[in-house]
DNA sequence: GTCCATGCAAATAGTTTGCACCCGG
DNA sequence: CCGGGTGCAAACTATTTGCATGGAC
C-alpha cells in the first residue's frame, strides 16, 4: 500500500519504472489519476486533463489508459456495464460498489479471507480474483 | 440449483411466474438462454433466435434481457468491459472467467467461504457479492 | 533521411431512446 | 374505438482502429 504523495516531478520516474515513455499527455493523465487517488472513468480523466486548456483527445486518453493497464501501472475495475473505472492502486484489494451513486470504495484484501476455493480446471492458471460487494443506501421510509 | 429441462411449453409458465407477459419474442429469447444453460451475450442470443428466420431485432433482445433481469428471471454477469453476459442461473454462485477465450464457468457459492468480511459503511445494505476468478490457459512452452 | 512511437479523427460496436403499431377491452 | 404494452429504427456513447505526424538516431 503506497502512501507517498504524487507530484508532476516524480510522475515521470514512475512512468519510466514501468517502461513507459513519459510524454506530456501521459504525464497529465497519470497525474490526474495518482494525485487524486480515486477511481475515475476515461471521460472523467479527459475532463480533468482538459480543464485549463485542451491538452489531449478522447482517443489518447483511452489508448494511454490501456497502455498503463498493460504495463501494470494501474488496474481496470469492471463493475458497471456502461463504463470501465481505472484504479491507481495496484496492491491487492477489492471493492464496494454503490449501485445507486456509482461510487467505488477500496477494501483491503487482508480484511478478507476466502477458504474452500474450488480447484481450478486443469491446464489453467489464476490471473486474479475480483470481489465486488454491491451496496445501496438503505431505503429511507416515506 | 434447478436441473429441470426447459421446453418451449413450460417457458410461458416460467415467464408468467415472474410477471412477464409471454410474447413470441420473449419466449424465443428465454428459450435460447434456458435451453442452453449457458452464459450468452445479447449478440449471441440475437444470432440464435434469428437462425432460421428473422424473429426479432437487436433492440428487442436488449430490452427483453433488461426486463428479465429486472424481474429476476436471469442475472447479468459483468466481467468483460466490452459486453455483458446473461446467466439463466439465479441461485447464488460465482464465476471463473477465462480471459483468453472469454468463457464463463459457474462456481457454486457453497464451495466458497468468505470470512473477515469488512463492515459495511453505515447506512447501506448489501445487494450482492460478485466474485470473479480470472483464469488463463497455462502458457505452452514453445 | 528513415523509422518507429505517438496522438487523434473517424469508424465501430454495444446499448438505449422514442415513437409507431397493434392487440385486448 | 381507445390506451397501454410491445417491438424496433434510429440515436447515442464508450471504445478501437488506422493513419498522419514528428522526433530520435
XYZ file of C-alpha atoms (C1' of nucleotides) in Angstrom:
334
model
C 0.000 0.000 0.000
C 1.653 3.104 -1.269
C 1.053 6.321 0.598
C 3.572 8.643 -0.996
C 2.242 11.844 -2.420
C 2.437 12.208 -6.148
C 3.754 15.287 -7.842
C 4.281 16.019 -11.500
C 8.002 15.656 -10.775
C 8.052 12.064 -9.589
C 5.385 11.106 -12.143
C 7.956 10.838 -14.939
C 10.051 8.439 -12.867
C 7.013 6.374 -12.059
C 6.265 6.028 -15.765
C 9.859 5.095 -16.571
C 9.851 2.458 -13.847
C 7.050 0.827 -15.804
C 8.821 1.156 -19.153
C 6.502 3.902 -20.332
C 7.884 6.843 -22.244
C 6.829 9.942 -20.293
C 5.227 12.189 -22.883
C 3.261 15.282 -21.997
C -0.142 13.615 -22.443
C 0.869 10.571 -20.438
C 2.165 12.680 -17.584
C -1.059 14.642 -17.432
C -3.195 11.522 -17.484
C -1.087 9.739 -14.874
C -1.065 12.823 -12.679
C -4.844 13.130 -12.859
C -5.245 9.592 -11.521
C -2.414 9.411 -8.989
C -2.761 12.844 -7.446
C -6.440 12.166 -6.776
C -6.111 8.519 -5.726
C -9.648 7.942 -6.917
C -11.471 5.595 -9.247
C -12.088 7.518 -12.430
C -13.579 6.737 -15.810
C -11.912 7.696 -19.072
C -14.400 10.519 -19.530
C -13.717 11.972 -16.118
C -9.992 11.843 -16.746
C -10.398 13.598 -20.091
C -12.397 16.331 -18.415
C -9.790 16.808 -15.671
C -6.847 16.898 -18.049
C -8.514 19.376 -20.379
C -9.786 21.670 -17.620
C -7.471 24.563 -18.331
C -6.507 24.064 -21.943
C -7.232 21.268 -24.372
C -4.248 19.003 -23.731
C -5.351 15.766 -25.309
C -8.088 13.884 -27.120
C -10.524 11.163 -26.129
C -8.691 8.521 -28.144
C -5.382 9.299 -26.490
C -6.907 9.010 -23.043
C -8.252 5.561 -23.900
C -5.039 4.390 -25.538
C -2.948 5.715 -22.684
C -5.089 4.084 -20.022
C -4.879 0.787 -21.880
C -1.129 1.169 -22.034
C -0.971 1.836 -18.294
C -3.054 -1.274 -17.597
C -0.856 -3.398 -19.832
C 2.272 -2.110 -18.078
C 0.616 -2.777 -14.712
C 0.814 0.827 -13.590
C -2.925 0.926 -12.887
C -5.843 -1.543 -12.768
C -9.181 -1.725 -14.543
C -12.235 -2.108 -12.370
C -15.145 -3.687 -14.186
C -18.336 -3.196 -12.216
C -20.616 -1.156 -14.378
C -21.737 -2.362 -17.779
C -21.632 1.156 -19.151
C -18.077 2.181 -18.332
C -14.733 0.986 -17.033
C -13.109 2.577 -13.999
C -9.361 2.956 -13.575
C -7.710 2.471 -10.224
C -4.272 3.843 -9.373
C -3.908 1.303 -6.555
C -2.380 -1.956 -7.693
C -1.903 -3.583 -4.303
C -4.280 -6.458 -3.764
C -7.681 -5.167 -2.840
C -11.358 -5.431 -3.636
C -14.291 -3.038 -3.940
C -17.547 -1.813 -2.560
C -19.688 -0.538 -5.402
C -22.607 1.722 -4.645
C -25.075 0.766 -7.366
C -27.038 3.976 -6.900
C -24.314 6.608 -6.889
C -21.806 4.594 -8.895
C -19.159 5.248 -6.263
C -16.312 2.790 -5.642
C -14.501 2.241 -2.341
C -11.469 0.054 -1.700
C -11.470 -2.958 0.600
C -8.049 -4.139 1.661
C -7.549 -7.749 0.626
C -6.082 -8.509 4.056
C -9.543 -7.977 5.544
C -10.953 -10.842 3.515
C -10.241 -14.480 3.943
C -11.503 -16.871 1.321
C -11.451 -20.560 2.055
C -12.718 -23.544 0.157
C -11.534 -22.014 -3.060
C -12.557 -24.595 -5.623
C -9.875 -26.275 -7.657
C -9.102 -24.698 -10.967
C -9.968 -26.554 -14.129
C -6.852 -28.402 -15.301
C -4.363 -26.559 -17.505
C -5.225 -23.064 -16.362
C -3.632 -20.567 -14.007
C -5.198 -17.815 -11.924
C -4.826 -14.256 -13.134
C -6.514 -12.680 -10.165
C -9.646 -12.657 -8.062
C -12.038 -9.736 -8.183
C -14.587 -9.338 -5.445
C -17.296 -6.740 -5.795
C -19.617 -6.077 -2.884
C -22.591 -4.303 -4.376
C -24.238 -1.977 -1.906
C -27.037 0.563 -1.926
C -28.146 3.261 0.517
C -30.681 1.942 2.981
C -34.172 2.859 1.802
C -35.481 5.806 3.770
C -39.076 5.154 4.968
C -41.555 7.595 3.438
C -29.957 -25.274 -8.226
C -32.552 -26.068 -10.807
C -31.977 -29.046 -13.043
C -35.290 -29.333 -14.817
C -35.157 -29.373 -18.570
C -36.684 -26.433 -20.315
C -39.064 -26.739 -23.226
C -40.893 -24.097 -25.161
C -44.031 -25.343 -23.381
C -43.024 -24.655 -19.817
C -41.245 -21.451 -20.851
C -44.514 -19.476 -20.932
C -45.307 -20.536 -17.371
C -41.837 -19.587 -16.249
C -42.344 -16.102 -17.680
C -45.757 -15.741 -16.059
C -44.326 -16.780 -12.706
C -42.118 -13.725 -12.988
C -44.942 -11.417 -14.063
C -43.718 -11.244 -17.636
C -46.188 -11.342 -20.491
C -45.141 -14.279 -22.694
C -44.951 -12.818 -26.184
C -43.404 -14.623 -29.102
C -40.100 -12.728 -28.944
C -39.796 -13.158 -25.192
C -40.412 -16.882 -25.444
C -37.741 -17.265 -28.083
C -35.217 -15.250 -26.113
C -35.942 -17.076 -22.861
C -35.794 -20.419 -24.617
C -32.423 -19.602 -26.158
C -30.949 -18.940 -22.734
C -32.668 -21.598 -20.643
C -32.466 -24.497 -23.054
C -28.712 -23.965 -23.392
C -27.996 -23.159 -19.744
C -25.042 -21.090 -20.873
C -23.718 -17.593 -20.401
C -24.568 -15.678 -23.535
C -24.181 -12.107 -24.718
C -27.008 -10.157 -26.313
C -25.392 -10.589 -29.715
C -25.150 -14.353 -29.370
C -28.777 -14.548 -28.308
C -29.857 -12.466 -31.281
C -27.951 -14.779 -33.604
C -29.508 -17.900 -32.062
C -33.043 -16.568 -32.147
C -32.755 -15.428 -35.745
C -31.067 -18.595 -37.004
C -33.971 -19.868 -39.031
C -35.995 -16.774 -39.763
C -35.641 -13.212 -38.563
C -37.780 -13.334 -35.425
C -36.683 -10.202 -33.626
C -34.438 -7.158 -33.632
C -31.350 -6.160 -31.688
C -33.238 -3.567 -29.666
C -35.863 -6.074 -28.577
C -33.218 -8.516 -27.415
C -31.630 -5.836 -25.257
C -34.921 -4.582 -23.892
C -36.120 -8.095 -23.190
C -32.930 -9.098 -21.401
C -33.150 -5.962 -19.272
C -36.741 -6.842 -18.466
C -35.734 -10.366 -17.452
C -33.001 -9.009 -15.179
C -35.391 -6.552 -13.574
C -37.918 -9.329 -12.946
C -35.135 -11.518 -11.555
C -35.593 -14.260 -14.111
C -31.922 -14.084 -15.102
C -28.738 -12.363 -13.887
C -26.231 -10.061 -15.529
C -22.585 -11.050 -15.322
C -20.221 -8.113 -15.671
C -16.718 -9.360 -16.335
C -15.737 -8.045 -19.715
C -15.614 -4.339 -20.424
C -16.879 -4.889 -23.928
C -20.082 -6.794 -23.287
C -22.483 -8.042 -20.653
C -23.250 -11.735 -20.276
C -26.611 -13.086 -19.204
C -26.911 -16.073 -16.901
C -30.046 -18.201 -16.611
C -28.954 -19.441 -13.172
C -30.117 -17.217 -10.359
C -29.086 -19.421 -7.440
C -26.144 -17.982 -5.524
C -22.955 -18.654 -7.397
C -19.774 -17.077 -8.716
C -17.668 -17.363 -11.849
C -14.449 -18.452 -13.430
C -13.696 -16.185 -16.366
C -11.204 -17.307 -18.983
C -9.666 -14.017 -20.077
C -8.371 -15.546 -23.302
C -11.418 -17.371 -24.618
C -13.980 -15.219 -22.849
C -15.658 -18.322 -21.469
C -17.566 -18.276 -18.172
C -17.997 -21.213 -15.788
C -20.125 -21.358 -12.639
C -18.743 -21.862 -9.157
C -21.295 -22.905 -6.568
C -21.360 -20.386 -3.743
C -21.370 -23.243 -1.232
C -17.812 -24.057 -2.266
C -16.589 -20.672 -1.106
C -16.297 -19.464 2.406
C -15.525 -15.811 2.977
C -14.533 -14.689 6.443
C -13.430 -11.349 7.779
C -15.966 -9.634 5.617
C -15.354 -5.976 6.420
C -18.157 -3.973 7.959
C -20.337 -2.063 5.566
C -20.198 1.696 5.597
C -23.081 2.943 7.760
C -26.489 3.466 6.173
C -26.044 0.995 3.340
C -27.237 -2.531 2.677
C -25.692 -5.304 0.622
C -27.189 -6.041 -2.781
C -24.950 -8.998 -3.502
C -21.378 -10.157 -3.733
C -19.816 -10.986 -7.077
C -16.634 -12.993 -7.162
C -14.776 -13.377 -10.437
C -11.801 -15.706 -10.618
C -9.923 -14.654 -13.719
C -8.042 -17.533 -15.278
C -5.997 -18.141 -18.395
C -4.722 -21.274 -20.125
C -1.281 -22.241 -18.867
C 1.337 -20.967 -21.335
C 2.510 -23.791 -23.539
C 6.338 -23.779 -23.882
C 7.457 -23.193 -27.457
C 16.527 10.684 -44.410
C 14.304 6.704 -42.349
C 11.676 4.575 -38.973
C 9.081 3.851 -35.228
C 6.423 5.831 -31.383
C 2.675 8.847 -30.588
C -1.715 11.223 -30.866
C -6.103 11.751 -32.737
C -10.162 11.836 -36.411
C -13.008 8.818 -37.925
C -15.115 4.301 -37.607
C -17.135 0.712 -34.818
C -19.955 -1.821 -31.582
C -22.807 -2.217 -27.654
C -26.783 -0.331 -25.696
C -30.842 2.981 -25.068
C -34.488 6.009 -26.555
C -38.565 7.441 -28.533
C -42.095 6.601 -31.244
C -45.366 3.790 -34.318
C -48.245 -0.015 -34.056
C -51.181 -3.489 -32.586
C -53.967 -6.154 -29.538
C -57.381 -6.510 -25.701
C -61.120 -4.417 -23.532
C -62.680 2.777 -30.944
C -59.204 3.856 -27.146
C -54.964 3.030 -24.312
C -51.183 0.790 -22.717
C -47.866 -2.653 -23.698
C -44.618 -4.152 -27.291
C -41.175 -4.090 -30.841
C -37.839 -1.840 -33.458
C -35.352 2.079 -36.327
C -32.675 5.429 -35.318
C -29.810 7.801 -31.998
C -26.301 7.716 -28.630
C -21.993 6.802 -26.255
C -17.959 4.227 -24.873
C -14.127 2.383 -27.060
C -10.914 0.947 -31.020
C -8.692 1.394 -35.444
C -5.881 3.139 -38.849
C -3.321 6.588 -40.425
C -0.705 11.101 -40.480
C 2.759 13.456 -37.943
C 7.047 14.296 -35.786
C 11.030 13.322 -33.030
C 15.275 10.278 -32.476
C 19.133 8.285 -34.465
